[in-house]
Short mmCIF file of C-alpha atoms and ligand atoms in Angstrom, two decimals:
data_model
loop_
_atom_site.label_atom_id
_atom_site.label_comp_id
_atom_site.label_asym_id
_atom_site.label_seq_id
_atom_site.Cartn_x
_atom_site.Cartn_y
_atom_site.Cartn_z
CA UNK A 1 -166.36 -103.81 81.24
CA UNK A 2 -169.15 -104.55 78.60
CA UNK A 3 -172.22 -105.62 79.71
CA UNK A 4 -171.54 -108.56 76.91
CA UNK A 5 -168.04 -109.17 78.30
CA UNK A 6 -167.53 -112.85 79.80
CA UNK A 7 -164.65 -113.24 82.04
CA UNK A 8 -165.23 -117.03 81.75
CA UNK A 9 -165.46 -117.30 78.20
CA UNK A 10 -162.72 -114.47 77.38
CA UNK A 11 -165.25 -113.56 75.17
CA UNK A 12 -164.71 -109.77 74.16
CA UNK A 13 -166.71 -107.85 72.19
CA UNK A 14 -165.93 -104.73 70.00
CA UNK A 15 -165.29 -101.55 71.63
CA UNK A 16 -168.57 -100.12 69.48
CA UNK A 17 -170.88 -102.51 71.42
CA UNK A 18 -169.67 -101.09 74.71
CA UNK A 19 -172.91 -98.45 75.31
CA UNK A 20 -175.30 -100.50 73.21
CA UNK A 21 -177.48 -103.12 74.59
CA UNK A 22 -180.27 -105.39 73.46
CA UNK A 23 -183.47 -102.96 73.10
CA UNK A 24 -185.30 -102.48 76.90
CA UNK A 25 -188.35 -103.41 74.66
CA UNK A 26 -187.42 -106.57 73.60
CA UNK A 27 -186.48 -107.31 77.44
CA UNK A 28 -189.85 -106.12 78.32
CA UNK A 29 -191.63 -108.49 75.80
CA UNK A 30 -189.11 -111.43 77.11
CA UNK A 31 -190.56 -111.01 80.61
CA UNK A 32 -193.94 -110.36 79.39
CA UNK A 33 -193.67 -114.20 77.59
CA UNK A 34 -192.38 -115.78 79.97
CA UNK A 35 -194.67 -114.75 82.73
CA UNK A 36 -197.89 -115.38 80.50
CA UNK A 37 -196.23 -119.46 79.81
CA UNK A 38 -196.24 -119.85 83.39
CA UNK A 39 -199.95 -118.89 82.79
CA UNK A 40 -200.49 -115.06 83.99
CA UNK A 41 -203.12 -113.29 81.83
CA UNK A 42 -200.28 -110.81 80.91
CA UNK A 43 -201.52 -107.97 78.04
CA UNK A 44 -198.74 -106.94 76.33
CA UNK A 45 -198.64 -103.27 75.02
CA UNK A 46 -195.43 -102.73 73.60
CA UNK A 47 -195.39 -104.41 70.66
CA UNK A 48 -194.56 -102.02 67.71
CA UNK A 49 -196.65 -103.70 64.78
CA UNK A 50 -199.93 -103.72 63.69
CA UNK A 51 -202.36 -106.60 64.92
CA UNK A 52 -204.13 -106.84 61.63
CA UNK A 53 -202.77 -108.94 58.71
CA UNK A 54 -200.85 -108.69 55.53
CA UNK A 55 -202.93 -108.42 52.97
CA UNK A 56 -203.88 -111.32 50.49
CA UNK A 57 -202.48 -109.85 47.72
CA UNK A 58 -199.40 -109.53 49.36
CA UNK A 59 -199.09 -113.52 50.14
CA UNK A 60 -200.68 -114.20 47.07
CA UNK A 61 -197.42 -112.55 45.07
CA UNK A 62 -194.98 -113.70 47.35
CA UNK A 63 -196.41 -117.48 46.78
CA UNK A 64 -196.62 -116.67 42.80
CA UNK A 65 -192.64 -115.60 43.23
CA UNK A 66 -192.00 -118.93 44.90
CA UNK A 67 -193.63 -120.71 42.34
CA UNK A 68 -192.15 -118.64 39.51
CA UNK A 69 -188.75 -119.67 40.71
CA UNK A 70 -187.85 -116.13 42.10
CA UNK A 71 -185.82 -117.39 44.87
CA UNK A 72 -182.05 -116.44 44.00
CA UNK A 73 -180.17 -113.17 44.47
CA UNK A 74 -181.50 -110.49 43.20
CA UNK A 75 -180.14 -107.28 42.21
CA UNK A 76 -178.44 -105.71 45.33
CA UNK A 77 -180.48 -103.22 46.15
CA UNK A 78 -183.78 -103.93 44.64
CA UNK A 79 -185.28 -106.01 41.42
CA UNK A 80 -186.27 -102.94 39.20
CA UNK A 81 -190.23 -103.88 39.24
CA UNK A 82 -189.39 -103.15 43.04
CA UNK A 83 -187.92 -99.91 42.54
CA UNK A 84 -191.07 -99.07 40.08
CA UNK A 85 -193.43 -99.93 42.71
CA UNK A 86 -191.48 -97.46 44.83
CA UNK A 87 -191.15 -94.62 42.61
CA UNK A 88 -194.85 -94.82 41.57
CA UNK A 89 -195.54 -95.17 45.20
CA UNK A 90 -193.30 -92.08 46.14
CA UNK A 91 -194.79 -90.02 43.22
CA UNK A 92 -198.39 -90.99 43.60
CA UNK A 93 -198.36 -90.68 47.73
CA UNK A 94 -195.65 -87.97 48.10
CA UNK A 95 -195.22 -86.07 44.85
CA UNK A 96 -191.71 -87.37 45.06
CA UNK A 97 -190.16 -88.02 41.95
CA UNK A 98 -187.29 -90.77 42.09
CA UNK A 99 -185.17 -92.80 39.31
CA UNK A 100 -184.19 -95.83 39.80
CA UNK A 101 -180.84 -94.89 40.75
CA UNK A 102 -182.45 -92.65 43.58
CA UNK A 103 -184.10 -95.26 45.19
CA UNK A 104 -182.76 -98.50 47.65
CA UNK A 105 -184.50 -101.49 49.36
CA UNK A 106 -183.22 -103.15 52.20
CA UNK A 107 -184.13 -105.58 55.11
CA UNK A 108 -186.20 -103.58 56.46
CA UNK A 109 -186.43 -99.49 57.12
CA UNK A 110 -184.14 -100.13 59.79
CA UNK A 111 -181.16 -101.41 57.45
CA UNK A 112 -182.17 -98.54 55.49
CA UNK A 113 -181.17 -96.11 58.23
CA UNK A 114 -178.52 -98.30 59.40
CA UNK A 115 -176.80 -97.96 55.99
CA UNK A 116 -177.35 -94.35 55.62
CA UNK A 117 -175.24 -94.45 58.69
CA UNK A 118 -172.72 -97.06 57.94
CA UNK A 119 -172.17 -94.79 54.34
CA UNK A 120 -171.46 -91.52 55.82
CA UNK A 121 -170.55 -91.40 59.74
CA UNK A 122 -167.01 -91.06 60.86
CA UNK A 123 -166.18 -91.00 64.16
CA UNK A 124 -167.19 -87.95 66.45
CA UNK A 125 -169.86 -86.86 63.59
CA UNK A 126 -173.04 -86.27 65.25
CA UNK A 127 -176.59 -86.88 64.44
CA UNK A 128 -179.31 -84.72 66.01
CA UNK A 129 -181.61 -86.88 67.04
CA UNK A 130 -185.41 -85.24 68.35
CA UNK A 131 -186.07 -87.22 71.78
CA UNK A 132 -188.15 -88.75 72.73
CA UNK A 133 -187.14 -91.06 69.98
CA UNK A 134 -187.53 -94.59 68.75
CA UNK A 135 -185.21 -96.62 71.04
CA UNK A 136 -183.06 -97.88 67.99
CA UNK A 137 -182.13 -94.57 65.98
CA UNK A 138 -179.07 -93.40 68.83
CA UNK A 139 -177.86 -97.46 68.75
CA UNK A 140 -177.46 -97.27 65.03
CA UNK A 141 -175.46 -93.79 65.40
CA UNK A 142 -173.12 -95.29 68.27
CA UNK A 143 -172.59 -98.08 65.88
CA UNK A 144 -171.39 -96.51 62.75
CA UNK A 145 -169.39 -94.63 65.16
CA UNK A 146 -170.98 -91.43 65.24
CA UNK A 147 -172.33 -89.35 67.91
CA UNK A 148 -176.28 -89.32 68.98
CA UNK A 149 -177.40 -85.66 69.74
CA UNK A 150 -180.42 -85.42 71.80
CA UNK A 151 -182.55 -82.35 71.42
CA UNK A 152 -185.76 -82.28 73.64
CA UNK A 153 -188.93 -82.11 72.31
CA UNK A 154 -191.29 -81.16 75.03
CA UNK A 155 -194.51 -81.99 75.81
CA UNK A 156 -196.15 -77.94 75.80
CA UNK A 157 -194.69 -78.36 72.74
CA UNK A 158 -196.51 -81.15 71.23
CA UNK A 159 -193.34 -83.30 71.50
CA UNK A 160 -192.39 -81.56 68.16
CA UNK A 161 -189.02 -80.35 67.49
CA UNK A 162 -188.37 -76.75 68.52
CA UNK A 163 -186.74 -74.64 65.36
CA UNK A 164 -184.43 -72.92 68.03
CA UNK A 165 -183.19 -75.48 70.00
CA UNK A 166 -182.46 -77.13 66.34
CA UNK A 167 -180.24 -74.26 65.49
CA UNK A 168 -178.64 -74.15 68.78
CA UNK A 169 -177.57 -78.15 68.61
CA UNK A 170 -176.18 -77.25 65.09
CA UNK A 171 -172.43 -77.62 65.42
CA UNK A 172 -169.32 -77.69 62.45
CA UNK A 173 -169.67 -81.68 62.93
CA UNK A 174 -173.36 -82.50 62.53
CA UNK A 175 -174.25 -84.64 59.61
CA UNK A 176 -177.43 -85.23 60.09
CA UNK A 177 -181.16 -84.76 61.50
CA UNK A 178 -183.35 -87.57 61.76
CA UNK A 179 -187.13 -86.84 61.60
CA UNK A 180 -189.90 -89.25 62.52
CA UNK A 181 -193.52 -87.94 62.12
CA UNK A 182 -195.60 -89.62 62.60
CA UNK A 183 -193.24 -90.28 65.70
CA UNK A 184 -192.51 -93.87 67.75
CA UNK A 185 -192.46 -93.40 70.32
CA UNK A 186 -195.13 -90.04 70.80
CA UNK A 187 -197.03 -90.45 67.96
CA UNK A 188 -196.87 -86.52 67.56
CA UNK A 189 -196.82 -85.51 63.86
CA UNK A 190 -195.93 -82.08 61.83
CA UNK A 191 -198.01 -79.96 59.84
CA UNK A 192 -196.99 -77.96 56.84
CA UNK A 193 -196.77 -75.08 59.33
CA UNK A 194 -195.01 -77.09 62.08
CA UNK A 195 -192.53 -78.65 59.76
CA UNK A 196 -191.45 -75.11 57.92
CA UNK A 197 -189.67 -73.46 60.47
CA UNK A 198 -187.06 -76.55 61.14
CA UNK A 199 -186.74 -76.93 57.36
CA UNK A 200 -185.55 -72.88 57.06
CA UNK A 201 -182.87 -73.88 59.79
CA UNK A 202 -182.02 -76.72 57.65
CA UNK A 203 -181.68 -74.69 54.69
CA UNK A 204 -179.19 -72.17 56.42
CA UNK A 205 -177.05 -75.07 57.44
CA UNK A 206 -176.42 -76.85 54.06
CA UNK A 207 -173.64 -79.04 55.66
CA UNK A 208 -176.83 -80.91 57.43
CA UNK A 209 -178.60 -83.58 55.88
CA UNK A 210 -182.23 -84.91 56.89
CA UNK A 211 -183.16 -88.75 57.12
CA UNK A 212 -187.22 -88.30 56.98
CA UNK A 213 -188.26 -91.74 58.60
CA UNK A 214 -191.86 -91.72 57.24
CA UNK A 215 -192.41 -95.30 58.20
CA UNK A 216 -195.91 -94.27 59.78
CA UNK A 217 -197.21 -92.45 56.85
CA UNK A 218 -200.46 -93.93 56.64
CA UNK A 219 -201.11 -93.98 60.30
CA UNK A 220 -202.40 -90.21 60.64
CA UNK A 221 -205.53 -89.21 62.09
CA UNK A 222 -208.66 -86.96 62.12
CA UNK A 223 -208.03 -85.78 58.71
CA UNK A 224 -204.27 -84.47 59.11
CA UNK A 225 -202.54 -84.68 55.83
CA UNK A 226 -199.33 -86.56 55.68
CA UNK A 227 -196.27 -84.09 54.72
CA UNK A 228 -192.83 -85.34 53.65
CA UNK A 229 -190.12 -82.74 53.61
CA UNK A 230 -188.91 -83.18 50.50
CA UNK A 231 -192.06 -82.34 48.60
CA UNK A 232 -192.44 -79.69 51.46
CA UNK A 233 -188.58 -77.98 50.49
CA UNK A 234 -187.86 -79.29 46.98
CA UNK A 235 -184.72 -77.29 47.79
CA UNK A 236 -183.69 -79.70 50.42
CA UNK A 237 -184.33 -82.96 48.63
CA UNK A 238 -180.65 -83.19 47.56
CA UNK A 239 -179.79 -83.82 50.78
CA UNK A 240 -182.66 -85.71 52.19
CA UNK A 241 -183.13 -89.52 52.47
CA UNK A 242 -187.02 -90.33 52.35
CA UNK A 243 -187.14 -93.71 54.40
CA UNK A 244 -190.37 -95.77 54.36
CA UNK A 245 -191.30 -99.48 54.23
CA UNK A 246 -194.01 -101.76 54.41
CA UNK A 247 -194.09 -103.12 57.85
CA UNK A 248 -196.39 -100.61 59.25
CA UNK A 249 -198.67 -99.34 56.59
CA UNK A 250 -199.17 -103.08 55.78
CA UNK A 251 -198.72 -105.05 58.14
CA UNK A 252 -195.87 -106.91 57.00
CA UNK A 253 -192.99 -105.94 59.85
CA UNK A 254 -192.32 -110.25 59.25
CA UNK A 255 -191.47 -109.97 55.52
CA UNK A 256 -188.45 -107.52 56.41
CA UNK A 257 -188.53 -104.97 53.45
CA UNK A 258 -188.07 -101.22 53.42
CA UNK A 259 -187.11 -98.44 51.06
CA UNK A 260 -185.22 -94.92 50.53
CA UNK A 261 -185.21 -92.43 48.01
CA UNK A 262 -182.22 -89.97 48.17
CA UNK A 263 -179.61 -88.45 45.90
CA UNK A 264 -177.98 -90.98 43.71
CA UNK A 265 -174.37 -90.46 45.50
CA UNK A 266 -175.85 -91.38 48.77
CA UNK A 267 -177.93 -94.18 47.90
CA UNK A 268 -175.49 -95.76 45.85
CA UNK A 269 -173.03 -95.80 48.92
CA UNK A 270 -175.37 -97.46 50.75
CA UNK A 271 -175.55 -100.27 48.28
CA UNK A 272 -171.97 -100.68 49.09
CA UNK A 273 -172.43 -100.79 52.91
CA UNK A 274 -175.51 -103.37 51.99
CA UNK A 275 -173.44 -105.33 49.20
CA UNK A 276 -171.07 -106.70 52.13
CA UNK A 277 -173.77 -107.22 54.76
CA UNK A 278 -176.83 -108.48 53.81
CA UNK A 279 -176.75 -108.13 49.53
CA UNK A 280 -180.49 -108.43 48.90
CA UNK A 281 -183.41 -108.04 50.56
CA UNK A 282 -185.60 -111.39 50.51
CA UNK A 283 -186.52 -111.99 46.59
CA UNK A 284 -189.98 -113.49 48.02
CA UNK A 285 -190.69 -110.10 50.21
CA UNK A 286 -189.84 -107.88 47.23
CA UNK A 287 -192.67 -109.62 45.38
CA UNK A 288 -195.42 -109.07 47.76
CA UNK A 289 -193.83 -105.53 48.49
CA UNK A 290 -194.80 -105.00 44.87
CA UNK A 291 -198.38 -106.40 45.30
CA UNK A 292 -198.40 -104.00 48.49
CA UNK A 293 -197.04 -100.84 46.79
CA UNK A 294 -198.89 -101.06 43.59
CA UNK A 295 -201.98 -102.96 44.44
CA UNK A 296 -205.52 -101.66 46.42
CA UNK A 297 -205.22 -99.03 48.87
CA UNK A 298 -208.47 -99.02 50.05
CA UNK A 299 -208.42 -100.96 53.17
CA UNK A 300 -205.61 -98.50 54.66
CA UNK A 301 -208.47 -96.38 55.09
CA UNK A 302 -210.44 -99.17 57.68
CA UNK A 303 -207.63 -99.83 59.72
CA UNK A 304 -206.83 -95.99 59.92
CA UNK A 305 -210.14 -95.76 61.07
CA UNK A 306 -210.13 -98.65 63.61
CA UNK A 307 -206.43 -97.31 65.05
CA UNK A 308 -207.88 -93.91 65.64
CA UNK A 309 -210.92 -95.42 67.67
CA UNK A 310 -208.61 -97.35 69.59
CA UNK A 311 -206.31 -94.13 70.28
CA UNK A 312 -209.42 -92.10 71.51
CA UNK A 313 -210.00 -94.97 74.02
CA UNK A 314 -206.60 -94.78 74.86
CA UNK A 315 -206.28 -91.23 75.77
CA UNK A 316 -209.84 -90.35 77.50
CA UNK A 317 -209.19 -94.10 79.39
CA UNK A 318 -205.44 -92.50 80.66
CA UNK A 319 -206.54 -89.17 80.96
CA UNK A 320 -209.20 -90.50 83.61
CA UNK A 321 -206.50 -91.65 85.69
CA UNK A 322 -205.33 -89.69 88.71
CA UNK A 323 -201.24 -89.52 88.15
CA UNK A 324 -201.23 -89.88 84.77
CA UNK A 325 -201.89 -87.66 81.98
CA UNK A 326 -201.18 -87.60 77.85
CA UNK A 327 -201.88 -85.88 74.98
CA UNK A 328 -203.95 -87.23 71.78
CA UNK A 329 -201.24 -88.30 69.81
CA UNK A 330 -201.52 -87.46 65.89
CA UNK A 331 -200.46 -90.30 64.51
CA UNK A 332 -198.74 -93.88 65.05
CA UNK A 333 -199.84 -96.43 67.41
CA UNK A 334 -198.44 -95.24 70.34
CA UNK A 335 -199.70 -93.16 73.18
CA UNK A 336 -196.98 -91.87 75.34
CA UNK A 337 -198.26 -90.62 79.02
CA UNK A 338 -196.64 -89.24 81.69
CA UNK A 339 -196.45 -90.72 85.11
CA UNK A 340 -194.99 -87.92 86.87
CA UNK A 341 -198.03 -87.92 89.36
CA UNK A 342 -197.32 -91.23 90.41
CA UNK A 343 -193.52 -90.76 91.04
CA UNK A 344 -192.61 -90.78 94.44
CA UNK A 345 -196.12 -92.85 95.87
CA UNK A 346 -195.79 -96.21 97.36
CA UNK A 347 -197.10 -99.95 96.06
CA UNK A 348 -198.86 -101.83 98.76
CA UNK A 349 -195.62 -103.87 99.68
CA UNK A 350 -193.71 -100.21 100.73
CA UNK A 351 -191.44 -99.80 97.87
CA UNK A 352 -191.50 -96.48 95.72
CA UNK A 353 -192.29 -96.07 92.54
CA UNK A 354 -189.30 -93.73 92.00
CA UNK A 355 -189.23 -93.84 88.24
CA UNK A 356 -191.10 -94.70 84.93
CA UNK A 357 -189.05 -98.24 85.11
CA UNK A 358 -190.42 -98.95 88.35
CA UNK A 359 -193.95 -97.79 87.48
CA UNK A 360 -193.30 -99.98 84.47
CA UNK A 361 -192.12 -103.14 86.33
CA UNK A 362 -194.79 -102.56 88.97
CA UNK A 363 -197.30 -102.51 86.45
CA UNK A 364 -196.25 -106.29 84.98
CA UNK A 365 -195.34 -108.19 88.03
CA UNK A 366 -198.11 -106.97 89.67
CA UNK A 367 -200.85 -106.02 87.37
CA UNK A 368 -200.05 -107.88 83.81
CA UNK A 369 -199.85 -105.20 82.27
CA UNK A 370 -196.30 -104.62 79.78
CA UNK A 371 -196.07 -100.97 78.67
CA UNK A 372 -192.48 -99.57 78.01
CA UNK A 373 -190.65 -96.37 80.24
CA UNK A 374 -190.30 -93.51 78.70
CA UNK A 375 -186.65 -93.73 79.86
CA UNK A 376 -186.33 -96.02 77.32
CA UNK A 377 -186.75 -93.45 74.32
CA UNK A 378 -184.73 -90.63 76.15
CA UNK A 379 -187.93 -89.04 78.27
CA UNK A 380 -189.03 -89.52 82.02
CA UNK A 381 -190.99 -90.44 83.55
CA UNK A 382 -193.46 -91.08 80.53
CA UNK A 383 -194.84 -94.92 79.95
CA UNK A 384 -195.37 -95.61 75.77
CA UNK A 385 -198.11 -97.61 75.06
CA UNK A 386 -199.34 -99.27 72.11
CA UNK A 387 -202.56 -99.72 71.05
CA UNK A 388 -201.99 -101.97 68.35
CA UNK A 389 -203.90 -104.78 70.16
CA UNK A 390 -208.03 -105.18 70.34
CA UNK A 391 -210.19 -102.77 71.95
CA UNK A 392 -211.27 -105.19 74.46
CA UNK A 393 -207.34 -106.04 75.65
CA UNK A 394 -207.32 -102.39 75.57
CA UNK A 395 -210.55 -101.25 77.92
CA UNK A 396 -209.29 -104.13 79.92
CA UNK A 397 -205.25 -103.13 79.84
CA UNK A 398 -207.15 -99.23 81.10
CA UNK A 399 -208.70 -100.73 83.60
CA UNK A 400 -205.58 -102.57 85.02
CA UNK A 401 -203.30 -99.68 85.20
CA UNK A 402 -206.64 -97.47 86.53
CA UNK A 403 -206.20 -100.32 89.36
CA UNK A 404 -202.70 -99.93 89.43
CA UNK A 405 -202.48 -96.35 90.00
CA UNK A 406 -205.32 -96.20 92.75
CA UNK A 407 -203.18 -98.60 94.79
CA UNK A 408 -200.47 -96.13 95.31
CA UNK A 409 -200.44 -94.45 98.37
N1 PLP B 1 -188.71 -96.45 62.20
C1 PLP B 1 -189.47 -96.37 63.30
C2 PLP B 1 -189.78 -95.04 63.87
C3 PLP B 1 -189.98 -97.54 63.90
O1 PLP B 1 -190.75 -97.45 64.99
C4 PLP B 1 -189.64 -98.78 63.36
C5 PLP B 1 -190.09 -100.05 63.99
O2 PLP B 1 -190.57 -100.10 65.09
C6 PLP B 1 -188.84 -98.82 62.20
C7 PLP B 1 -188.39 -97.64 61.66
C8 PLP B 1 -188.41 -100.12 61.60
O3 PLP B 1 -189.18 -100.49 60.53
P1 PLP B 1 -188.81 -101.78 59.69
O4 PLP B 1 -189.66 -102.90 60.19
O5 PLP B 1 -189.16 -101.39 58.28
O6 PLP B 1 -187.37 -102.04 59.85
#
């Protein structure tokens, strides 16, 4: 039976809900609430937004709009000032070029993905998914029921994607690859030279299309350069979706607005799939989405800045602990660590810590610290945390877990 099914209540839902659940993270941040009302001095790093704030440009569009009167339907899939802003953000950023019929907006990147999905999955199609992976992408698959394909990206391997053990996943009913770099929940990201050898086995299989979830763009560090593969493989871009949004770069996850550019055919089917869900995204958020797209860029540069301080104090603040152990992530806000030297040990109280959840749930009730398992995004035992909170929660959050971990016997 469903973990949604009520015998009570009769209530049953949809077969397609049956291996889907409400996000562990969510759950994680519900605990994490409650216990800090009932006054524990719980840090919380799992959120995945940024802790700084939209911009003032941003509101200050989004309260022109209300004042204009923009606050009916829009078109379906985007006002075209909105799908400007995008292609003048895609060409300026990415060296993309886009028409307006090339490009989408939705409620979010998410939606955008989720109606990629909705447009082109039938059942048993399966969608190569590089794991770890953000928690959401193999939900959305399961719901437009299609099948989630987990390839393993390992750690030696910088938690990138592996050109061969693309290939070998490859089968007569794969529809698509979904790429995240920089990645949720590793933060790993591709260069030119890492990204070229899955793009050739892309280009032998032209049956495959690629969803390029760029959403974390402008979170790169130490000078990497940012590579999309469409610009990368023009030859590919016919079958590519180039996903990206504004909740990340600026702070606006609230405002619910993200974009794709794609082949015409494609994007207009996902119109359809949007037309009877949602219709437009908010009229409000497509103003200051405008303001965002099209106005300064400089501050990006400050916050990239302060999230790759915070990273380094991250990592060498992990890396210090005996048990665990992580790379230095590329890009993101996430630092994703493996725990495999505590597994096994024992908390004060004689129960093992005999996975990442229970190294997890040790860590909150008994520590205040919330970090998510690795389970979670399809790798143990790993713990993903973010460090899109202040450097002192952060030296503090370090110290905890250093606590934590020294308590294990
Ligand atoms: N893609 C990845 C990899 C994410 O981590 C997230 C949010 O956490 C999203 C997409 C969703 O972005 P949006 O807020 O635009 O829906």
């Amino acid at each position: 039976m469903s973990p949604l099914a009520s015998v009570d209540s009769g209530f049953r839902p949809a077969p397609r809900l049956r291996s889907i659940g409400v996000s562990e993270i969510l759950r994680i941040g519900a605990i994490a609430t409650r216990l800090k009302r009932e006054g524990r001095p719980v840090i919380v790093l799992g959120a995945g937004e940024p802790d700084f704030d939209t911009p003032d440009h941003a509101k200050a569009a989004a309260e022109q709009a209300i004042r204009a009167g923009q606050t009916k339907y829009t078109v379906l899939d985007g006002t075209a000032e909105l799908k400007a802003a995008i292609a003048g953000k895609f060409s300026r950023e990415n060296g993309l070029n886009y028409a307006a019929d090339e490009i989408t907006a939705g409620a979010g990147a998410k939606q955008i993905i989720h109606n990629a999905f909705m447009a082109t999955l039938s059942a048993g199609d399966e969608v190569i998914l590089a794991a770890p992976y953000w928690t959401s992408y193999a939900d959305m698959v399961l719901i437009a029921d299609g099948t989630p394909i987990n390839v393993t990206c390992r750690e030696e391997n910088g938690f990138r994607l592996d050109a061969g053990d693309l290939e070998a996943a490859i089968t007569p009913r794969t529809r698509w690859l979904l790429l995240n770099s920089p990645s949720n929940p590793t933060g790993a990201a591709y260069s030119e030279a890492q990204l070229r050898p899955i793009l050739e086995v892309l280009k032998r299989h032209p049956h495959v299309w690629l969803i390029s979830d760029d959403i974390y763009e402008h979170l790169i560090y130490d000078g990497l350069p940012f590579v999309t593969p469409a610009r990368l493989e023009p030859g590919l871009k016919n079958r590519t979706l180039t996903v990206n949004g504004v909740s990340k770069a600026y702070a606006m996850t609230g405002w619910r607005l993200g974009y794709g550019g794609g082949p015409k055919e494609l994007i207009a089917a996902m119109a359809v799939v949007q037309s009877q869900s949602t219709t437009n995204p908010s009229s409000i958020s497509q103003a200051a989405a405008i303001a965002a797209l099209s106005g300064p860029q400089d501050f990006l540069i400050e916050r990239r800045i302060a999230f790759q301080r915070r990273r380094d104090i991250v990592v060498d603040g992990l890396n210090a602990i005996n048990g665990i152990s992580c790379r230095r992530p590329e890009g993101a806000f996430y630092v994703f660590a493996s725990c495999a030297g505590l597994i096994g040990r024992h908390t004060a109280d004689g129960s093992v810590i005999d996975s990442d959840a229970a190294f997890c749930r040790y860590l909150l009730e008994r520590h205040n610290v919330a970090v998510v398992p690795g389970s979670c995004f399809g790798l143990a035992p790993y713990i993903r945390l973010s460090y899109a909170a202040s450097e002192a929660n952060l030296i503090e959050a370090i110290g905890r877990i250093s606590a934590a971990a020294m308590e294990l016997s």
